[in-house]
Tab-separated table of C-alpha atoms in Angstrom:
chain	number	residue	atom	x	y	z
A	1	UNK	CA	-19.152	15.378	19.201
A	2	UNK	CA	-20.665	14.677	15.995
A	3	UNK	CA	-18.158	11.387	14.086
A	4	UNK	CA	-18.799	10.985	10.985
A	5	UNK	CA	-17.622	7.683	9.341
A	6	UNK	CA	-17.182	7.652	5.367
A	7	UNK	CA	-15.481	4.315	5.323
A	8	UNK	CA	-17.788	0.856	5.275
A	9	UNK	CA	-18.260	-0.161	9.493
A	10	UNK	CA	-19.845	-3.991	10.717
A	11	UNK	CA	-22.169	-4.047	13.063
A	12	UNK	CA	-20.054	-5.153	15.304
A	13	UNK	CA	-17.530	-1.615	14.576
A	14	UNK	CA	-20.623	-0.323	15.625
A	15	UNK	CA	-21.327	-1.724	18.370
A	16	UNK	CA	-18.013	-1.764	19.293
A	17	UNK	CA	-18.094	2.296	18.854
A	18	UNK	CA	-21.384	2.643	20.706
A	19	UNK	CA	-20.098	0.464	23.702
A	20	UNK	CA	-16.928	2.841	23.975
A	21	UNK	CA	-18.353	6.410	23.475
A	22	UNK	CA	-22.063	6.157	24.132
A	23	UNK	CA	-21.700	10.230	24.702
A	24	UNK	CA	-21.189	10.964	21.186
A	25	UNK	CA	-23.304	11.186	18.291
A	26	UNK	CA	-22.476	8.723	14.868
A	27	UNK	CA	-23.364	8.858	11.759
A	28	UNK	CA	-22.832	6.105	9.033
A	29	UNK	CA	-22.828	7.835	5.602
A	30	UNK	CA	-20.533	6.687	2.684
A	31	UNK	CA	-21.531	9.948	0.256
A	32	UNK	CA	-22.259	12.637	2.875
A	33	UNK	CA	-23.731	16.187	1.728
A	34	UNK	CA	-21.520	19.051	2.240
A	35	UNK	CA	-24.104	20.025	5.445
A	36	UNK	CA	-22.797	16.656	6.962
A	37	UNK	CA	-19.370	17.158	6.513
A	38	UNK	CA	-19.797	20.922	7.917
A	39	UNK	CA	-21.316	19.454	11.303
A	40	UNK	CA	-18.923	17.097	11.685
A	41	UNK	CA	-15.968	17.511	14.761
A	42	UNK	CA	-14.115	13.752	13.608
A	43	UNK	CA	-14.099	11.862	10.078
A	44	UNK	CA	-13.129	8.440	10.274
A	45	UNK	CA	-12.580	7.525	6.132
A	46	UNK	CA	-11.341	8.570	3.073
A	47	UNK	CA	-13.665	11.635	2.436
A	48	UNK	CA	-13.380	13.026	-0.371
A	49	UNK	CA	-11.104	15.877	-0.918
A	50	UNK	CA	-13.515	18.647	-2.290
A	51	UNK	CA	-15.298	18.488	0.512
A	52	UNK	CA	-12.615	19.222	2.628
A	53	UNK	CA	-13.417	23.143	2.214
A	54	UNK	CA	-16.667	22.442	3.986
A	55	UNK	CA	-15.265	20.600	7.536
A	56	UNK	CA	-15.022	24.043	9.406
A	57	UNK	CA	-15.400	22.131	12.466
A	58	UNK	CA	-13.368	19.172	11.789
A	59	UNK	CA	-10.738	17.996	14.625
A	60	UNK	CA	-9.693	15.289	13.404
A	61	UNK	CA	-9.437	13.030	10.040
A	62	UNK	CA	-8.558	9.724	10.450
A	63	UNK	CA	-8.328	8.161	7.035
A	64	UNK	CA	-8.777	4.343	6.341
A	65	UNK	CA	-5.824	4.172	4.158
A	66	UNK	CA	-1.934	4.035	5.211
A	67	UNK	CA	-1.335	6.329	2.093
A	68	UNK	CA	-1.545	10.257	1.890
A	69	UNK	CA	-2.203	10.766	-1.652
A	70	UNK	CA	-4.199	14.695	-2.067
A	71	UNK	CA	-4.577	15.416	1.863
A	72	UNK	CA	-1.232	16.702	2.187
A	73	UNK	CA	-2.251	19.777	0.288
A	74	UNK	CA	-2.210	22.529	3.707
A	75	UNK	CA	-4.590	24.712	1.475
A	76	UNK	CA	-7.614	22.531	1.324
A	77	UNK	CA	-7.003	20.587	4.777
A	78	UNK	CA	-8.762	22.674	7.573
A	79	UNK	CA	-6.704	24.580	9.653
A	80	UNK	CA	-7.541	23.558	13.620
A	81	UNK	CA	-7.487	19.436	12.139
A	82	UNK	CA	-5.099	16.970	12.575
A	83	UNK	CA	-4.528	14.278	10.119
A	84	UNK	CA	-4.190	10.826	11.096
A	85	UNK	CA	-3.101	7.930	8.803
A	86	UNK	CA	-4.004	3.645	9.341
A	87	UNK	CA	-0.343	2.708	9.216
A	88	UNK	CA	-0.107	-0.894	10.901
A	89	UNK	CA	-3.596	-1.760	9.691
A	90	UNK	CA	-2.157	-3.467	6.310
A	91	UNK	CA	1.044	-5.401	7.290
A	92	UNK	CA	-0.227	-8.794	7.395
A	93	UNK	CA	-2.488	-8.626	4.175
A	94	UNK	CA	-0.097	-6.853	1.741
A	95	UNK	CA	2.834	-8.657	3.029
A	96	UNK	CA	1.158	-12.192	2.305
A	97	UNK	CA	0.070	-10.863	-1.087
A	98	UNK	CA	3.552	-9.932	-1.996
A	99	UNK	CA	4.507	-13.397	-0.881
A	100	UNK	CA	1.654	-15.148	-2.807
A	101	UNK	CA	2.655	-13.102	-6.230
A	102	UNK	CA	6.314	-13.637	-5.520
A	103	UNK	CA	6.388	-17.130	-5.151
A	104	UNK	CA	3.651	-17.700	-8.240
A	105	UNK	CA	6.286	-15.845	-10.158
A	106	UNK	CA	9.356	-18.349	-9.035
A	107	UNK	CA	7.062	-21.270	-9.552
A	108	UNK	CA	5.343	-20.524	-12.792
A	109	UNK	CA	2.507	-20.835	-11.197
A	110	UNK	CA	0.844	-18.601	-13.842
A	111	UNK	CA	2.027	-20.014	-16.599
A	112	UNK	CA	0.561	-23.596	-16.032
A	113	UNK	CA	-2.556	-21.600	-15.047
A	114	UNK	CA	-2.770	-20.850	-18.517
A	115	UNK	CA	-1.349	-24.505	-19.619
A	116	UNK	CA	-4.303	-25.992	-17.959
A	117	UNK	CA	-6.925	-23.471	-19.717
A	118	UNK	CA	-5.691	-24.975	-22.903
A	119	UNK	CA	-5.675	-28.945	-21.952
A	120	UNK	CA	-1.934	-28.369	-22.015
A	121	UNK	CA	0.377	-30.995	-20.091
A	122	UNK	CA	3.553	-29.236	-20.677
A	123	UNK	CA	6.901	-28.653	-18.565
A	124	UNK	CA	7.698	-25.076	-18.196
A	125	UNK	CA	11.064	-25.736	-17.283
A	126	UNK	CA	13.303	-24.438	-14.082
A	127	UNK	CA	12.201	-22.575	-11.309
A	128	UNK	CA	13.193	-20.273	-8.830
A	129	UNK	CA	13.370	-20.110	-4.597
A	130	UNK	CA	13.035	-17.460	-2.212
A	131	UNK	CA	15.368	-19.540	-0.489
A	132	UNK	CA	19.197	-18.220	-0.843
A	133	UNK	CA	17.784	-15.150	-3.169
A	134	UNK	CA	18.954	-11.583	-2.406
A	135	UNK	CA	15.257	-9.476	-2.513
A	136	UNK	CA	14.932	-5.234	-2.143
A	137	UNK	CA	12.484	-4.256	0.170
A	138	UNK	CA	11.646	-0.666	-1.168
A	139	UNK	CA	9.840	0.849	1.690
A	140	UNK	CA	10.256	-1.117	5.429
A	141	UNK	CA	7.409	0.459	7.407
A	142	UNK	CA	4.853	-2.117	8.287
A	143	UNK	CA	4.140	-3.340	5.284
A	144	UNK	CA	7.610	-3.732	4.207
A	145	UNK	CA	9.080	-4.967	7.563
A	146	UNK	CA	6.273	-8.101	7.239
A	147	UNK	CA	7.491	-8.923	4.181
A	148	UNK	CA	10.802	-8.544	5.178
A	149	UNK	CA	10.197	-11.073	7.834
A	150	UNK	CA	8.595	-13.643	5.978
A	151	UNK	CA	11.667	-13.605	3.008
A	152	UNK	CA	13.828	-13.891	6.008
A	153	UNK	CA	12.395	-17.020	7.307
A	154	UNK	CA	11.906	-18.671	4.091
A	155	UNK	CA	16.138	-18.066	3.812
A	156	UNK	CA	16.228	-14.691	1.776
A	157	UNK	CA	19.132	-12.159	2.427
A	158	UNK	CA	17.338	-9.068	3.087
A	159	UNK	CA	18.118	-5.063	1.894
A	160	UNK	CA	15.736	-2.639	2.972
A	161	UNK	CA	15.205	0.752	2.141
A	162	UNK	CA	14.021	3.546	4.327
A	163	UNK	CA	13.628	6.965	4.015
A	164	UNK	CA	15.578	7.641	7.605
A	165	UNK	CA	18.611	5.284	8.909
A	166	UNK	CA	18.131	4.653	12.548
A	167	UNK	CA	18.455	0.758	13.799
A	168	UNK	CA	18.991	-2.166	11.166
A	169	UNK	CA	16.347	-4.292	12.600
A	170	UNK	CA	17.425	-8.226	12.701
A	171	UNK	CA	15.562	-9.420	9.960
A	172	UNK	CA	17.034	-6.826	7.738
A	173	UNK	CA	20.728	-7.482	6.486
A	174	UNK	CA	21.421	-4.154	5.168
A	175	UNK	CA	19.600	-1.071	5.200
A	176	UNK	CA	19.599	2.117	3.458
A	177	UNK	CA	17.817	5.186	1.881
A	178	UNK	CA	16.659	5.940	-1.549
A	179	UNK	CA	20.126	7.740	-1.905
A	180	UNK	CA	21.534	3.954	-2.646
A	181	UNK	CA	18.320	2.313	-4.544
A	182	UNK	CA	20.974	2.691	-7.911
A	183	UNK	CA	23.923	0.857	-5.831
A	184	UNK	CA	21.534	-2.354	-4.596
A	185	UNK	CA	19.171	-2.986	-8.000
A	186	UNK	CA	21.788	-4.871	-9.900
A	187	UNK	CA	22.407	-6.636	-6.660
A	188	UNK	CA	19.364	-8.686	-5.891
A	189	UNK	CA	16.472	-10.786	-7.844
A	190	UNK	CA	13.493	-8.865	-6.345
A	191	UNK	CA	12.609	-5.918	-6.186
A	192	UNK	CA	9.390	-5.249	-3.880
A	193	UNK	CA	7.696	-1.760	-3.941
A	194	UNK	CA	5.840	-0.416	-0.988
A	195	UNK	CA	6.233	3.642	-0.933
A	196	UNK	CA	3.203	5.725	-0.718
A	197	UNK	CA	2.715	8.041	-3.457
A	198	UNK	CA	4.790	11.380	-2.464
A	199	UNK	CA	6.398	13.745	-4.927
A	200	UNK	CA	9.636	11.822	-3.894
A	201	UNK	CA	8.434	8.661	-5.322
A	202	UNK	CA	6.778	9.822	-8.577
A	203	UNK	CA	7.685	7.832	-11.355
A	204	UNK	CA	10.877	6.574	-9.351
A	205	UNK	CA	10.806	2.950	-11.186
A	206	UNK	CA	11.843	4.224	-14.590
A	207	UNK	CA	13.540	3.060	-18.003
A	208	UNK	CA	16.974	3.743	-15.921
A	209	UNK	CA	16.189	1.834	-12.836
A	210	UNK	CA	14.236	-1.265	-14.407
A	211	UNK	CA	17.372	-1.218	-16.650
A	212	UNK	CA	20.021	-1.391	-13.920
A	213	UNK	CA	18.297	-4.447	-12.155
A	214	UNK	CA	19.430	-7.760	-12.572
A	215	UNK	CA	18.748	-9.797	-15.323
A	216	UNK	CA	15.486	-12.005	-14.820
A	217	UNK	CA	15.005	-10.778	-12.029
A	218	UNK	CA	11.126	-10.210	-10.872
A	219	UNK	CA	9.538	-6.913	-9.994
A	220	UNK	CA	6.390	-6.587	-7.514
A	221	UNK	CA	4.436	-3.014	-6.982
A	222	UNK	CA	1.539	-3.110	-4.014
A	223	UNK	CA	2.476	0.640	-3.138
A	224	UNK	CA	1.546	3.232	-5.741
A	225	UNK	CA	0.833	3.138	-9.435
A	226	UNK	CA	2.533	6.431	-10.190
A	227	UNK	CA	6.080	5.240	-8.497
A	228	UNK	CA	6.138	3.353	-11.970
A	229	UNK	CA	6.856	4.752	-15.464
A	230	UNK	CA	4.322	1.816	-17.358
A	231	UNK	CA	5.691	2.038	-20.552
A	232	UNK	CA	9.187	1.327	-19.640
A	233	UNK	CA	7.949	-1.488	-16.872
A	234	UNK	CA	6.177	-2.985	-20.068
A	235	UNK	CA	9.590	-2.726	-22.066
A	236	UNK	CA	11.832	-4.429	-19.477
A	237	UNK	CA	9.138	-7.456	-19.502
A	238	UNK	CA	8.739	-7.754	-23.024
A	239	UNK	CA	12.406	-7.750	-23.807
A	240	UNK	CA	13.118	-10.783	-21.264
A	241	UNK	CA	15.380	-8.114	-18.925
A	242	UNK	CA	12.909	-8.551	-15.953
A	243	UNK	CA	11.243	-12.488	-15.700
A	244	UNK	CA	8.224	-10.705	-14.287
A	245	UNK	CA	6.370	-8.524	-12.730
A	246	UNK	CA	2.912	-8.453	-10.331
A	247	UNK	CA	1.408	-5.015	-9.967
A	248	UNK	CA	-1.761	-4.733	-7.387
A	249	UNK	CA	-1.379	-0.488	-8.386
A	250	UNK	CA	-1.445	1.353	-11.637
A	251	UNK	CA	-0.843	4.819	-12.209
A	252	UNK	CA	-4.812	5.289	-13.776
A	253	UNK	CA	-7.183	3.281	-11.775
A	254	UNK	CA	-9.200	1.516	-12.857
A	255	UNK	CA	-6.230	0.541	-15.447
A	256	UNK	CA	-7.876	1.417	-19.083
A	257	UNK	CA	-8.806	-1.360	-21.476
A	258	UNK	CA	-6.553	0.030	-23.928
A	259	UNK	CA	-3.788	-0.368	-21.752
A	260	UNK	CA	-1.414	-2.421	-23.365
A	261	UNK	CA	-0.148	-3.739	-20.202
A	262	UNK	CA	-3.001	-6.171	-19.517
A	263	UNK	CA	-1.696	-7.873	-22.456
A	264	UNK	CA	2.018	-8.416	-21.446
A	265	UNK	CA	3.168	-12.194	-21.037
A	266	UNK	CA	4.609	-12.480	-17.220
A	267	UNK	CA	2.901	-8.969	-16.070
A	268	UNK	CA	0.010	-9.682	-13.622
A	269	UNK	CA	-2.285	-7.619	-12.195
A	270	UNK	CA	-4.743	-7.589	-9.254
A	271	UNK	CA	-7.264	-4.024	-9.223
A	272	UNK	CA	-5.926	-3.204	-6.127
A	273	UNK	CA	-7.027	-5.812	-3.929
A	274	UNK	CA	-4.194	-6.248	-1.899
A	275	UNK	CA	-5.769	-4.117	0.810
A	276	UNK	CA	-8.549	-2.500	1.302
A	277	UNK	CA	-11.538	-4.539	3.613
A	278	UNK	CA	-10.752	-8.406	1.736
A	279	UNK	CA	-8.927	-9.452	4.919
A	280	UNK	CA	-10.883	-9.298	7.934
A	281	UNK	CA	-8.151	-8.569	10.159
A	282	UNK	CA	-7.083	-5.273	8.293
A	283	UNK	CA	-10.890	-3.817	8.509
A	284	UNK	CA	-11.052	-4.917	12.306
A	285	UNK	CA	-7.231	-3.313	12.530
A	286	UNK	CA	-8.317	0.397	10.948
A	287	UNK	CA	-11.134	0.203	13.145
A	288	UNK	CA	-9.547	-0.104	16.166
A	289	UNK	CA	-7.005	2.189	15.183
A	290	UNK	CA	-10.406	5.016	15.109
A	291	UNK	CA	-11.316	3.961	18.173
A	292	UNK	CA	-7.652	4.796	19.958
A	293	UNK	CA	-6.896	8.315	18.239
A	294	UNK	CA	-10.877	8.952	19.216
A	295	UNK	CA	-10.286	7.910	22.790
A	296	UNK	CA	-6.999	9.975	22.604
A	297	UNK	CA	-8.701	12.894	21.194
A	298	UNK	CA	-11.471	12.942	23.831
A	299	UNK	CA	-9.040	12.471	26.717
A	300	UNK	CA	-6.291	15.480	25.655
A	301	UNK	CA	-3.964	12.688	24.939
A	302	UNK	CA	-1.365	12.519	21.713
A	303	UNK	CA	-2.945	11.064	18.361
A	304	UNK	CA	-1.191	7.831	17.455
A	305	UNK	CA	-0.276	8.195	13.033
A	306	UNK	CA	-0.346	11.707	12.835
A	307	UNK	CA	0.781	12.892	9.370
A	308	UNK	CA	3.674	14.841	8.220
A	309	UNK	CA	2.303	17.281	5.756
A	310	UNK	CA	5.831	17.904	4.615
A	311	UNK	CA	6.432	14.156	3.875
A	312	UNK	CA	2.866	11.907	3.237
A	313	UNK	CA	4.237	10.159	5.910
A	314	UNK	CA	3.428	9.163	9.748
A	315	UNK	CA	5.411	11.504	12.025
């Protein structure tokens, strides 16, 4: 089988590749020509959607990222292909980044960051804990059942939300669906975002919901830009409502220089750094999660993260 791979592979991925199928034939090309993508029986990475039309011989696409976003569309994915997602690559490095913003928030952590830029010995005042704080986990796949973990240990009560109610897992104190996101916001002090980018979650952080959250309470989105109306996130800062918010997404990315949001006091923003290849573990973890659906292909056997075309989702 010709495998293409669109996504950046280590030597060692490749030797780890070449030690486990040395029948089949690899090539390593981040911008392949349409003739490429045409000869090509498996994709492992995020190719790019217009050139979709062209994989008439594709099997399999196993993306690099946990999210969907344009390869749910059934008229430009090929017909005979399965779609394969990297949920459980991400879990560790999101959830410590949520922590990390999360806890610089409580701290003030950014604040005296700026102090010290300005020679400025100054007490900003009271803080806040994790510890004894009620925190919204928006989203409790992997990602969100890390976090979930972590705020549990450090003495958080727990609500998660999930798109289907099955078992309340035990680091979880009460679990729902997006049908009670309205009942919980003016119940806890975060709010934590995780939901891929589905026409279910467009714009689902609006003037309403930022409104109906508690006051000073803090805000963190490392799922998708588009789940938040900007404007009205930028509102509920400004006015005080919401003590702060860290955003690792943005609706437009890279997030335009006009944007008045890079501006905001207590808004902070990473350019989507969360993920990606900055932790080790996650590259090494969407890796190996190739090399099992490939095995699985070649051997008949079910794909592990097929997608749900119906729902962005993992089946």
């Amino acid at each position: 089988m010709n495998i293409l791979v669109v996504m950046p592979f280590k030597q060692k991925h490749k030797q780890l590749m070449q030690e486990n199928f040395p029948n089949e034939n690899f090539i390593y090309e981040r911008n392949p020509s349409k003739d490429l993508v045409t000869s090509a029986d498996v994709i492992i990475g995020n190719v790019k959607t217009d050139l979709l039309k062209f994989a008439t011989n594709l099997k399999l696409l196993q993306l690099n990222s946990a999210g969907t976003d344009g390869y749910c569309d059934e008229s430009i994915f090929p017909k005979n292909a399965v779609l394969t997602n990297a949920t459980g690559a991400y879990g560790l490095a999101l959830s410590e980044y949520m922590l990390a913003v999360l806890m610089a928030m409580q701290k003030k952590l950014y604040k005296y960051h700026d102090n010290q830029k300005q020679n400025l010995w100054h007490d900003e005042g009271e803080v806040t804990s994790i510890c004894n704080s009620v925190i919204l986990v928006v989203g409790l796949g992997d990602i969100g059942s890390n976090f979930a973990k972590k705020v549990k240990a450090l003495g958080a009560k727990v609500i998660g939300i999930k798109r289907r109610i099955i078992d309340k897992p035990e680091y979880v104190d009460e679990l729902g669906t997006l049908d009670n996101l309205k009942e919980y916001l003016p119940k806890v002090d975060v709010v934590v975002n995780i939901l891929p980018g589905t026409k279910a979650t467009y714009h689902l952080f609006d003037k309403e919901k930022f409104s109906l959250m508690k006051d000073k309470a803090f805000f963190v989105n490392a799922g998708r830009g588009n789940a938040v109306v900007e404007d009205d996130l930028i509102e509920a800062v400004e006015s005080g409502h919401l003590a702060g918010a860290a955003v690792d997404v943005t609706e437009i990315e890279p997030l335009p220089k006009e944007s008045r949001m890079w501006q905001v006091e207590n808004i902070h923003i990473t350019p989507h750094t969360a993920g990606q290849y900055h932790l080790a573990a996650t590259h090494d973890n969407i890796v190996n999660i190739a090399k099992e659906n490939l095995s699985r292909l070649l051997t008949g056997k079910d794909l592990i993260n097929q997608v749900d075309f119906t729902t962005g989702y993992k089946k």
